[in-house]
Coordinates of C-alpha atoms and ligand atoms in Angstrom, one line a residue:
M1231 CA 1.5 26.3 -31.1
V1232 CA -1.0 28.5 -29.3
S1233 CA -4.8 28.3 -30.5
P1234 CA -6.5 31.4 -31.5
T1235 CA -8.8 31.2 -28.5
T1236 CA -6.3 30.9 -26.0
M1237 CA -4.2 33.6 -27.7
A1238 CA -7.1 36.0 -27.1
A1239 CA -7.2 35.1 -23.4
V1240 CA -3.6 35.6 -23.3
R1241 CA -3.9 39.0 -24.8
K1242 CA -6.7 40.0 -22.5
S1243 CA -4.7 38.9 -19.4
G1244 CA -1.9 41.4 -20.7
A1245 CA 0.7 38.6 -20.6
V1246 CA 3.2 38.0 -23.3
P1247 CA 2.2 35.0 -25.7
N1248 CA 4.8 32.6 -24.5
S1249 CA 4.2 33.0 -20.8
E1250 CA 0.7 31.5 -21.1
F1251 CA 2.2 28.9 -18.8
L1252 CA 3.6 29.5 -15.7
L1253 CA 6.0 26.6 -15.6
S1254 CA 6.7 24.2 -18.1
A1255 CA 9.0 21.3 -18.9
E1256 CA 9.6 19.8 -22.3
G1257 CA 11.6 16.8 -23.6
V1258 CA 12.7 15.8 -20.0
R1259 CA 14.6 12.8 -19.5
K1260 CA 15.9 11.5 -16.1
E1261 CA 17.7 8.2 -15.6
F1262 CA 18.8 6.4 -12.4
P1263 CA 20.9 3.4 -12.5
G1264 CA 18.9 0.8 -13.9
V1265 CA 15.7 2.8 -14.3
V1266 CA 14.5 5.4 -17.0
A1267 CA 12.3 7.4 -14.5
L1268 CA 11.3 9.9 -17.2
D1269 CA 11.5 9.7 -20.9
D1270 CA 10.8 12.7 -23.1
V1271 CA 8.2 14.0 -20.9
T1272 CA 6.1 17.2 -21.3
F1273 CA 4.3 19.2 -18.7
K1274 CA 2.7 22.7 -18.7
L1275 CA 1.2 24.5 -15.8
K1276 CA -1.3 27.5 -16.3
R1277 CA -1.7 30.2 -13.9
G1278 CA -4.5 30.2 -11.6
S1279 CA -5.2 26.5 -12.2
V1280 CA -4.9 23.3 -10.4
H1281 CA -3.2 20.5 -12.4
A1282 CA -3.4 16.9 -11.3
L1283 CA -0.7 14.3 -12.0
M1284 CA -1.9 10.9 -12.2
G1285 CA -0.1 7.5 -12.9
E1286 CA 0.7 4.2 -11.4
N1287 CA 3.4 3.8 -8.7
G1288 CA 6.8 4.4 -10.1
A1289 CA 5.4 6.3 -13.3
G1290 CA 7.7 9.2 -12.6
K1291 CA 5.4 11.9 -10.9
S1292 CA 7.5 12.6 -8.2
T1293 CA 10.6 12.6 -10.0
L1294 CA 9.4 15.1 -12.5
M1295 CA 8.3 17.4 -9.6
K1296 CA 11.6 17.0 -8.0
I1297 CA 13.1 18.5 -11.2
L1298 CA 10.7 21.2 -11.1
A1299 CA 11.6 22.0 -7.5
G1300 CA 15.4 22.0 -8.1
I1301 CA 16.0 18.6 -6.3
Y1302 CA 17.0 16.7 -9.4
Q1303 CA 18.6 18.0 -12.6
P1304 CA 17.3 16.6 -15.8
D1305 CA 19.5 14.5 -18.1
K1306 CA 17.8 16.4 -20.9
G1307 CA 15.1 18.7 -21.6
Q1308 CA 14.1 22.3 -20.9
V1309 CA 12.3 23.8 -18.0
R1310 CA 10.7 27.4 -18.4
L1311 CA 9.4 29.5 -15.9
K1312 CA 6.9 32.3 -17.1
G1313 CA 8.3 31.5 -20.8
V1314 CA 11.9 31.9 -19.8
D1315 CA 14.4 29.1 -20.0
I1316 CA 15.8 28.3 -16.4
E1317 CA 18.0 25.8 -14.8
L1318 CA 17.0 25.1 -11.1
K1319 CA 20.2 24.2 -9.4
S1320 CA 18.6 23.4 -5.8
P1321 CA 15.6 23.4 -3.9
L1322 CA 16.6 26.9 -2.3
D1323 CA 16.9 28.1 -6.1
A1324 CA 13.6 27.0 -6.9
L1325 CA 12.0 28.7 -3.7
E1326 CA 13.8 31.8 -4.7
N1327 CA 12.1 31.5 -8.3
G1328 CA 8.7 31.1 -6.6
I1329 CA 8.4 27.3 -6.6
A1330 CA 7.6 25.3 -3.6
M1331 CA 7.0 21.7 -3.1
I1332 CA 5.3 19.7 -0.2
H1333 CA 6.9 16.3 -0.2
Q1334 CA 5.2 12.8 -0.4
E1335 CA 7.2 11.8 2.6
L1336 CA 6.9 14.4 5.3
N1337 CA 10.1 16.3 6.1
L1338 CA 9.6 18.2 9.3
M1339 CA 12.0 17.9 12.4
S1340 CA 9.9 16.2 15.2
Y1341 CA 12.0 17.9 17.9
M1342 CA 11.6 21.4 16.7
T1343 CA 8.3 23.4 17.2
I1344 CA 5.8 23.9 14.5
A1345 CA 7.0 27.6 14.2
E1346 CA 10.6 26.7 14.1
N1347 CA 9.9 24.3 11.3
I1348 CA 8.2 26.6 9.3
W1349 CA 10.8 29.3 9.4
I1350 CA 13.8 27.1 9.6
R1351 CA 16.9 29.1 7.9
R1352 CA 14.7 32.3 7.6
E1353 CA 14.0 32.9 11.1
P1354 CA 13.2 36.5 12.1
L1355 CA 16.1 37.9 14.1
N1356 CA 16.0 40.6 16.9
R1357 CA 18.4 43.6 17.1
F1358 CA 21.0 41.5 18.7
G1359 CA 21.0 38.9 15.9
F1360 CA 19.2 36.3 18.0
V1361 CA 16.1 34.4 16.6
D1362 CA 13.1 36.5 17.7
H1363 CA 10.8 34.0 18.9
A1364 CA 7.8 36.4 19.7
E1365 CA 8.0 37.6 16.2
M1366 CA 8.2 34.0 14.8
R1367 CA 5.2 33.0 16.7
R1368 CA 3.3 36.1 15.5
R1369 CA 4.2 35.2 11.9
T1370 CA 3.1 31.7 12.4
E1371 CA -0.4 32.8 14.0
A1372 CA -0.9 35.2 11.0
L1373 CA -0.3 32.4 8.7
F1374 CA -2.4 29.9 10.4
T1375 CA -5.2 32.6 10.7
R1376 CA -5.0 32.9 7.0
L1377 CA -5.2 29.3 6.4
N1378 CA -7.8 28.7 9.3
I1379 CA -5.5 26.3 11.0
S1380 CA -5.8 25.9 14.8
L1381 CA -2.5 24.6 16.1
D1382 CA -0.2 26.1 18.7
P1383 CA 2.9 27.3 17.0
E1384 CA 5.2 26.3 20.1
M1385 CA 4.2 22.7 20.0
P1386 CA 7.0 20.2 19.0
V1387 CA 6.1 18.8 15.7
G1388 CA 6.9 15.3 17.2
E1389 CA 3.6 15.5 19.2
L1390 CA 1.5 16.1 16.2
S1391 CA -0.7 13.6 14.4
V1392 CA 0.4 12.8 10.9
A1393 CA -2.6 14.8 9.6
N1394 CA -1.6 17.8 11.6
R1395 CA 2.1 17.5 10.5
Q1396 CA 0.7 17.5 6.8
M1397 CA -1.2 20.8 7.6
V1398 CA 2.2 22.2 9.0
E1399 CA 4.0 21.2 5.8
I1400 CA 1.2 23.0 3.6
A1401 CA 1.3 26.0 5.8
K1402 CA 5.2 26.1 5.4
A1403 CA 5.0 25.9 1.6
V1404 CA 2.3 28.7 1.5
S1405 CA 4.6 30.8 3.8
Y1406 CA 7.1 31.2 0.8
E1407 CA 4.5 33.2 -1.1
S1408 CA 5.3 31.2 -4.1
D1409 CA 3.8 31.2 -7.7
V1410 CA 3.8 27.6 -8.0
L1411 CA 3.0 25.1 -5.4
I1412 CA 3.7 21.4 -5.9
M1413 CA 1.9 19.1 -3.6
D1414 CA 2.8 15.4 -3.8
E1415 CA -0.1 13.3 -2.5
P1416 CA -1.1 15.8 0.4
T1417 CA -4.1 14.2 1.5
S1418 CA -2.7 10.6 1.9
A1419 CA -3.0 11.1 5.7
L1420 CA -5.9 13.4 5.9
T1421 CA -9.5 12.5 6.5
D1422 CA -12.5 13.9 4.7
R1423 CA -13.0 17.0 6.9
E1424 CA -9.3 17.8 6.7
V1425 CA -9.3 17.3 2.9
E1426 CA -12.3 19.8 2.5
H1427 CA -10.0 22.2 4.6
L1428 CA -7.1 21.8 2.2
F1429 CA -9.5 22.1 -0.8
R1430 CA -10.7 25.6 0.6
I1431 CA -7.0 26.5 1.0
I1432 CA -6.2 25.5 -2.6
R1433 CA -9.2 27.1 -4.3
D1434 CA -8.2 30.4 -2.3
L1435 CA -4.6 30.1 -3.7
R1436 CA -5.8 29.5 -7.2
S1437 CA -8.0 32.5 -7.2
Q1438 CA -4.9 34.5 -6.5
G1439 CA -3.3 33.2 -9.6
I1440 CA -1.1 30.6 -8.3
G1441 CA -0.4 27.5 -10.1
I1442 CA -0.9 24.2 -8.3
V1443 CA 0.5 20.9 -9.2
Y1444 CA -1.4 18.2 -7.3
I1445 CA -0.5 14.6 -7.4
T1446 CA -2.9 12.0 -6.2
H1447 CA -4.1 8.4 -6.7
K1448 CA -7.6 9.4 -5.6
M1449 CA -9.9 9.8 -8.5
N1450 CA -12.5 11.6 -6.7
E1451 CA -10.1 14.3 -5.7
L1452 CA -9.3 14.9 -9.3
F1453 CA -12.8 15.6 -10.4
E1454 CA -13.2 17.9 -7.3
I1455 CA -10.3 20.0 -7.3
A1456 CA -8.5 19.7 -10.6
D1457 CA -9.0 21.8 -13.6
E1458 CA -6.9 19.7 -15.8
F1459 CA -4.6 16.7 -15.4
S1460 CA -1.6 15.0 -16.9
V1461 CA -1.1 11.3 -17.0
F1462 CA 2.2 9.3 -17.0
R1463 CA 2.9 5.9 -17.5
D1464 CA 6.3 4.0 -17.1
G1465 CA 8.1 7.4 -17.3
K1466 CA 6.3 8.4 -20.4
Y1467 CA 4.1 11.3 -20.9
I1468 CA 0.6 10.0 -22.0
G1469 CA -1.5 13.1 -22.3
T1470 CA -3.1 16.3 -20.7
H1471 CA -6.9 16.8 -20.5
A1472 CA -9.6 18.9 -18.8
S1473 CA -11.0 17.2 -15.9
S1474 CA -14.6 18.0 -17.1
D1475 CA -13.9 16.2 -20.3
V1476 CA -13.3 12.6 -19.1
T1477 CA -14.6 9.8 -17.0
R1478 CA -13.1 8.0 -14.3
D1479 CA -12.6 4.8 -16.5
D1480 CA -11.0 6.9 -19.2
I1481 CA -8.5 7.9 -16.6
I1482 CA -7.7 4.6 -15.3
R1483 CA -7.2 3.3 -18.9
M1484 CA -4.7 6.1 -19.7
M1485 CA -2.9 5.2 -16.4
V1486 CA -2.6 1.5 -16.7
G1487 CA -3.1 0.9 -20.3
R1488 CA -5.9 -1.7 -19.6
E1489 CA -9.2 -2.2 -17.9
I1490 CA -9.5 -2.7 -14.2
T1491 CA -12.8 -4.2 -13.3
Q1492 CA -12.6 -5.5 -10.0
M1493 CA -11.7 -3.0 -7.4
F1494 CA -12.5 -4.9 -4.1
P1495 CA -12.5 -8.4 -5.0
K1496 CA -13.8 -9.5 -1.5
E1497 CA -14.4 -13.3 -1.4
E1498 CA -16.5 -15.1 1.1
V1499 CA -14.3 -17.3 3.1
P1500 CA -15.3 -19.8 5.9
I1501 CA -15.1 -17.7 9.3
G1502 CA -13.5 -20.0 12.0
D1503 CA -12.9 -19.7 15.7
V1504 CA -12.0 -16.7 17.7
V1505 CA -8.4 -15.6 17.2
L1506 CA -8.0 -12.4 18.9
S1507 CA -10.1 -11.4 21.7
V1508 CA -9.8 -8.0 23.2
K1509 CA -11.7 -7.0 26.5
N1510 CA -12.0 -3.6 27.9
L1511 CA -8.5 -2.5 26.6
T1512 CA -7.7 1.0 27.8
L1513 CA -4.9 3.3 27.6
D1514 CA -5.2 6.0 29.9
G1515 CA -6.0 9.3 28.2
V1516 CA -6.2 7.8 24.9
F1517 CA -8.8 5.2 24.5
R1518 CA -10.9 3.3 26.9
D1519 CA -12.9 0.0 27.1
V1520 CA -12.2 -1.2 23.7
S1521 CA -13.7 -4.8 23.2
F1522 CA -13.9 -6.9 20.0
D1523 CA -13.2 -10.2 18.8
I1524 CA -11.8 -11.3 15.3
R1525 CA -12.1 -14.7 14.0
A1526 CA -9.9 -16.8 11.6
G1527 CA -10.6 -15.5 8.0
E1528 CA -12.5 -12.5 9.3
I1529 CA -11.5 -9.0 8.3
L1530 CA -12.7 -6.3 10.8
G1531 CA -12.5 -2.8 9.5
L1532 CA -11.8 -0.2 11.8
A1533 CA -13.3 3.1 11.0
G1534 CA -13.4 6.7 12.5
L1535 CA -11.8 10.0 12.2
V1536 CA -8.3 10.9 12.6
G1537 CA -7.6 11.3 16.2
S1538 CA -10.4 8.9 17.2
G1539 CA -7.9 6.5 18.6
R1540 CA -7.9 3.8 15.8
S1541 CA -4.0 3.9 15.4
N1542 CA -3.3 4.0 19.2
V1543 CA -5.5 0.8 19.6
A1544 CA -3.4 -0.9 16.9
E1545 CA -0.1 0.0 18.5
T1546 CA -1.4 -1.2 22.0
L1547 CA -2.4 -4.5 20.4
F1548 CA 1.1 -4.8 19.1
G1549 CA 2.9 -3.9 22.3
V1550 CA 4.3 -0.5 21.1
T1551 CA 2.4 1.3 23.9
P1552 CA 1.1 -1.4 26.3
A1553 CA -2.2 -1.0 27.9
T1554 CA -3.1 0.4 31.2
S1555 CA -5.9 -2.1 31.6
G1556 CA -7.8 -4.8 29.8
T1557 CA -7.0 -8.1 28.5
I1558 CA -5.8 -9.4 25.0
E1559 CA -6.3 -13.2 24.5
I1560 CA -4.8 -15.1 21.4
D1561 CA -6.5 -18.5 20.7
G1562 CA -8.1 -18.3 24.1
K1563 CA -4.9 -17.7 26.1
P1564 CA -4.2 -14.4 27.6
V1565 CA -1.2 -12.6 26.5
V1566 CA 0.7 -9.5 28.1
M1567 CA 1.5 -7.5 25.1
D1568 CA 4.5 -5.8 26.7
N1569 CA 6.5 -5.1 23.5
P1570 CA 6.5 -5.8 19.8
A1571 CA 8.8 -8.7 20.3
T1572 CA 5.9 -10.5 22.1
A1573 CA 3.5 -9.6 19.4
I1574 CA 5.7 -11.0 16.7
R1575 CA 6.4 -14.0 18.8
N1576 CA 2.6 -14.6 19.0
R1577 CA 2.4 -14.3 15.2
M1578 CA 1.0 -10.9 15.1
A1579 CA 2.0 -8.4 12.2
F1580 CA 1.5 -4.7 12.1
L1581 CA 1.8 -2.5 9.0
T1582 CA 2.0 1.1 10.6
E1583 CA 0.5 4.1 9.0
D1584 CA 3.7 6.1 9.1
R1585 CA 5.9 4.7 6.3
K1586 CA 8.9 7.1 6.9
D1587 CA 9.1 7.0 10.8
T1588 CA 8.2 3.5 11.8
G1589 CA 8.1 1.6 8.6
C1590 CA 11.0 1.9 6.1
L1591 CA 14.5 1.6 7.3
L1592 CA 15.5 4.3 4.6
I1593 CA 19.4 3.2 4.5
L1594 CA 18.9 -0.3 3.8
D1595 CA 18.0 -2.2 0.7
I1596 CA 14.8 -3.6 -0.3
L1597 CA 15.7 -7.1 0.7
E1598 CA 17.0 -6.1 4.0
N1599 CA 13.7 -4.3 4.5
M1600 CA 11.7 -7.2 3.7
Q1601 CA 13.5 -9.8 5.7
I1602 CA 13.8 -7.9 8.8
A1603 CA 10.7 -9.4 10.6
V1604 CA 11.4 -13.0 9.6
L1605 CA 15.2 -13.1 10.2
H1606 CA 14.9 -14.6 13.7
D1607 CA 12.3 -17.0 12.6
K1608 CA 11.5 -19.6 10.1
Y1609 CA 14.4 -19.1 8.1
V1610 CA 16.9 -20.0 10.7
K1611 CA 18.2 -23.5 10.8
A1612 CA 20.7 -24.8 13.2
G1613 CA 21.5 -21.2 14.2
F1614 CA 22.1 -20.0 10.5
V1615 CA 19.9 -17.9 8.3
E1616 CA 18.9 -19.7 5.3
E1617 CA 19.8 -16.9 3.1
G1618 CA 19.2 -18.4 -0.4
R1619 CA 15.6 -19.6 0.5
L1620 CA 15.0 -16.2 2.1
A1621 CA 16.1 -14.2 -0.9
A1622 CA 14.1 -16.5 -3.2
D1623 CA 10.9 -15.8 -1.1
C1624 CA 11.6 -12.0 -1.1
E1625 CA 11.9 -12.1 -4.8
E1626 CA 8.7 -14.2 -5.2
M1627 CA 6.9 -11.6 -2.8
S1628 CA 8.0 -8.5 -4.6
R1629 CA 7.0 -10.1 -7.8
K1630 CA 3.5 -10.8 -6.4
L1631 CA 3.2 -7.3 -5.6
R1632 CA 4.7 -5.9 -8.5
V1633 CA 7.4 -3.8 -6.9
K1634 CA 9.0 -1.7 -9.5
T1635 CA 12.8 -1.8 -9.0
P1636 CA 15.8 -2.9 -11.2
N1637 CA 16.5 -5.4 -8.2
L1638 CA 16.2 -6.0 -4.4
S1639 CA 19.6 -4.5 -3.6
E1640 CA 18.1 -1.0 -4.3
R1641 CA 18.2 1.2 -1.4
I1642 CA 14.5 1.6 -0.3
E1643 CA 14.8 5.2 -0.1
N1644 CA 15.0 5.4 -3.8
L1645 CA 11.8 3.6 -4.6
S1646 CA 8.6 5.4 -5.4
G1647 CA 6.2 6.0 -2.5
G1648 CA 3.8 3.3 -3.4
N1649 CA 6.6 0.8 -4.0
Q1650 CA 8.0 1.5 -0.5
Q1651 CA 4.5 0.7 0.9
K1652 CA 4.3 -2.5 -1.2
V1653 CA 7.8 -3.7 0.3
L1654 CA 6.5 -3.2 3.7
I1655 CA 3.3 -5.0 3.1
G1656 CA 5.6 -7.8 1.6
R1657 CA 7.8 -7.8 4.9
W1658 CA 4.5 -8.8 7.0
M1659 CA 3.1 -11.1 4.6
L1660 CA 6.4 -13.1 4.8
T1661 CA 6.0 -13.5 8.5
N1662 CA 3.1 -15.8 7.9
P1663 CA 1.0 -14.3 10.6
R1664 CA -2.1 -15.4 12.4
I1665 CA -3.1 -11.8 13.2
L1666 CA -2.7 -9.1 10.7
I1667 CA -3.0 -5.5 11.8
L1668 CA -3.0 -3.1 8.8
D1669 CA -3.1 0.7 9.2
E1670 CA -4.0 2.7 6.2
P1671 CA -2.6 -0.2 3.9
T1672 CA -3.1 1.2 0.4
R1673 CA -2.0 4.8 1.2
G1674 CA -0.3 6.0 -1.9
I1675 CA -0.9 3.0 -3.8
D1676 CA -2.1 3.2 -7.2
V1677 CA -5.4 1.8 -8.5
G1678 CA -3.9 -1.3 -10.0
A1679 CA -1.7 -2.3 -7.1
K1680 CA -4.5 -1.5 -4.6
A1681 CA -6.7 -4.2 -6.3
E1682 CA -3.6 -6.4 -6.0
I1683 CA -3.1 -5.8 -2.3
H1684 CA -6.7 -6.3 -1.6
R1685 CA -6.5 -9.6 -3.3
L1686 CA -3.4 -10.6 -1.2
V1687 CA -5.3 -9.6 1.9
C1688 CA -8.4 -11.7 1.0
E1689 CA -6.1 -14.6 0.3
M1690 CA -4.5 -14.3 3.8
A1691 CA -8.1 -14.2 5.2
R1692 CA -8.7 -17.4 3.3
N1693 CA -5.8 -19.0 4.8
G1694 CA -7.3 -18.4 8.1
V1695 CA -5.7 -15.1 9.1
A1696 CA -7.6 -12.6 11.4
V1697 CA -7.3 -9.1 9.9
L1698 CA -7.8 -5.8 11.6
M1699 CA -7.8 -3.1 9.0
I1700 CA -7.8 0.6 9.6
S1701 CA -8.6 2.8 6.7
S1702 CA -9.7 6.2 6.1
E1703 CA -11.0 5.3 2.8
M1704 CA -14.6 4.3 2.9
P1705 CA -14.9 2.5 -0.3
E1706 CA -12.1 0.2 1.1
V1707 CA -13.7 -0.2 4.4
L1708 CA -16.9 -1.1 3.2
G1709 CA -15.5 -3.2 0.2
M1710 CA -13.1 -5.3 2.3
S1711 CA -14.7 -5.8 5.9
D1712 CA -16.9 -8.6 7.0
R1713 CA -17.6 -6.3 9.9
V1714 CA -16.9 -2.5 10.7
M1715 CA -15.9 -1.3 14.1
V1716 CA -16.3 2.4 14.4
M1717 CA -14.4 4.6 17.0
H1718 CA -14.9 8.1 18.2
E1719 CA -12.7 10.1 20.6
G1720 CA -11.4 6.8 22.1
R1721 CA -14.3 4.9 22.5
V1722 CA -16.1 2.1 20.1
T1723 CA -19.3 3.7 19.2
G1724 CA -20.7 0.6 17.4
F1725 CA -20.3 -2.2 14.9
L1726 CA -21.8 -2.7 11.6
D1727 CA -22.4 -6.1 9.7
R1728 CA -21.0 -6.2 6.2
A1729 CA -24.7 -6.5 5.1
E1730 CA -25.8 -3.3 6.7
A1731 CA -22.8 -1.1 6.5
T1732 CA -23.1 2.2 4.5
Q1733 CA -21.0 5.2 4.4
I1734 CA -23.8 7.2 6.1
K1735 CA -24.0 4.7 9.1
V1736 CA -20.4 4.6 9.4
M1737 CA -20.0 8.5 9.4
D1738 CA -22.9 8.8 11.9
L1739 CA -21.1 6.4 14.5
A1740 CA -17.9 8.2 13.7
S1741 CA -19.2 11.4 15.2
R1742 CA -21.2 10.3 17.9
Ligands
ATP1475 N1 16.8 8.8 -6.4 C1 16.5 7.6 -6.9 N2 17.4 6.7 -7.5 C2 17.0 5.6 -8.0 N3 16.0 5.4 -8.5 C3 15.0 6.2 -8.2 C4 15.2 7.4 -7.6 N4 14.1 8.2 -7.6 C5 13.2 7.6 -8.3 N5 13.7 6.5 -8.8 C6 12.9 5.4 -9.6 O1 12.4 6.2 -10.7 C7 11.0 5.6 -10.9 C8 9.9 6.8 -10.9 O2 9.9 7.0 -9.4 P1 8.9 8.1 -8.8 O3 9.1 8.4 -7.3 O4 9.0 9.3 -9.7 O5 7.4 7.6 -9.1 P2 5.8 8.1 -8.6 O6 5.0 8.2 -10.0 O7 6.1 9.4 -7.9 O8 5.3 6.9 -7.8 P3 4.3 6.8 -6.6 O9 3.0 6.9 -6.9 O10 4.5 5.4 -6.1 O11 4.7 7.7 -5.7 C9 10.7 4.6 -10.0 O12 11.1 3.3 -10.6 C10 11.7 4.8 -9.0 O13 12.2 3.7 -8.4
MG1476 MG1 5.6 9.7 -5.9

């Protein structure tokens, strides 16, 4: 049914009534072995609007969008494009019908250049039938000018930061000149400034009549960019509303079906002796003279813009890229952090920011992904792995983290993004670390699970773990940290105590 007011709008626009919606899905069902990912779901996207999808990890958001992008076929239900029933048989089919999707997990080839990645399988050819690199470069530059992106098209994607790879993905999707653009958590790796940039691009596309689907876990983004939103819970469609009609609490209630009061349940715990002491740590050309201590029970937040060297410091601490100079002491003893094995032996744990490249072993199952850091350690007795005890502990951990899966033998690749992140957090918690380094720990994690992870981190701190937490999310940094260390362009620009730390002070230090 179309209401009289919208009918008028439709008539004015000159469109036929049943094409009020650019893209719609009705009665969609999708099952995977052991999981009903979508059950009788409805979704309707208007022209020239931004439609946000909200819901807990595993609610079915990505699955629905993969159906609309031709990656999965629905078991039941109908997809309509501009009022016409269609079946999208492949991603290429969807692209040819004007539907492009930017995936939650980035999909670029790291050994290829930016330009090659964008025009893959549609490379311009010269008259000899070879790829015309000059033309490809020119097209990329034109695209980047339009989107205000300043990157060299010839750069290999592998050398880009996660944020810049994200921008390339966005540019690639835009380059298809689609009517529908689906973005699955596009800002999970972006900082505020880059998010602003993306929002300018989105507003521009919207004003050209493009319909944008925007999956996010960030409430403030919803209010800033979305015209309307739909909520899913456990594979079911809950409802669609205009963003201006609701409050944050309304949405959370729709998402989780209950109230969440404590977002950052930071507890005061006794702070013990210095566990990790870092002096003048330097990685030539990347960061220099980084010095700090973390005590048992202390959570040191590390803030700064993307590119300020935060993740590089974490990688050096963990021995991934050993320092050129400076010292690392653990419990007062100097340690040469030459590789990750040394770090693990010193009971250090590191949750990396890049889930796909350095985190998940996609072809393995959940259990294997969880055990991997402890296999050679506390579960080995007389040369044998105590598999039963290990499996039981993994089960327990995944219950604690509320990992949504039929069982732990599911391939991790099949888990929703947020649930993959939970498995990785579980992996490191199982190692029973003394020092825990977290790089963007709650990226892609829904509100409920976020509170749960924060609670677990606090619990570890209470047990005497020294925590270094990198986060681009200001409420998380301010809410969780005992102290905040801020970096800018490879230098530490200051420390703020919990009591004095504010968003403005952090931002100020982050840009000095
Ligand atoms: N290829 C697959 N094989 C098996 N199960 C799958 C597959 N893809 C998704 N699922 C399951 O379907 C459910 C919905 O997953 P989906 O990725 O759509 O969630 P989501 O809402 O995008 O969550 P998140 O916010 O964590 O990204 C989950 O239980 C997931 O494990
Ligand atoms: Mg998802």
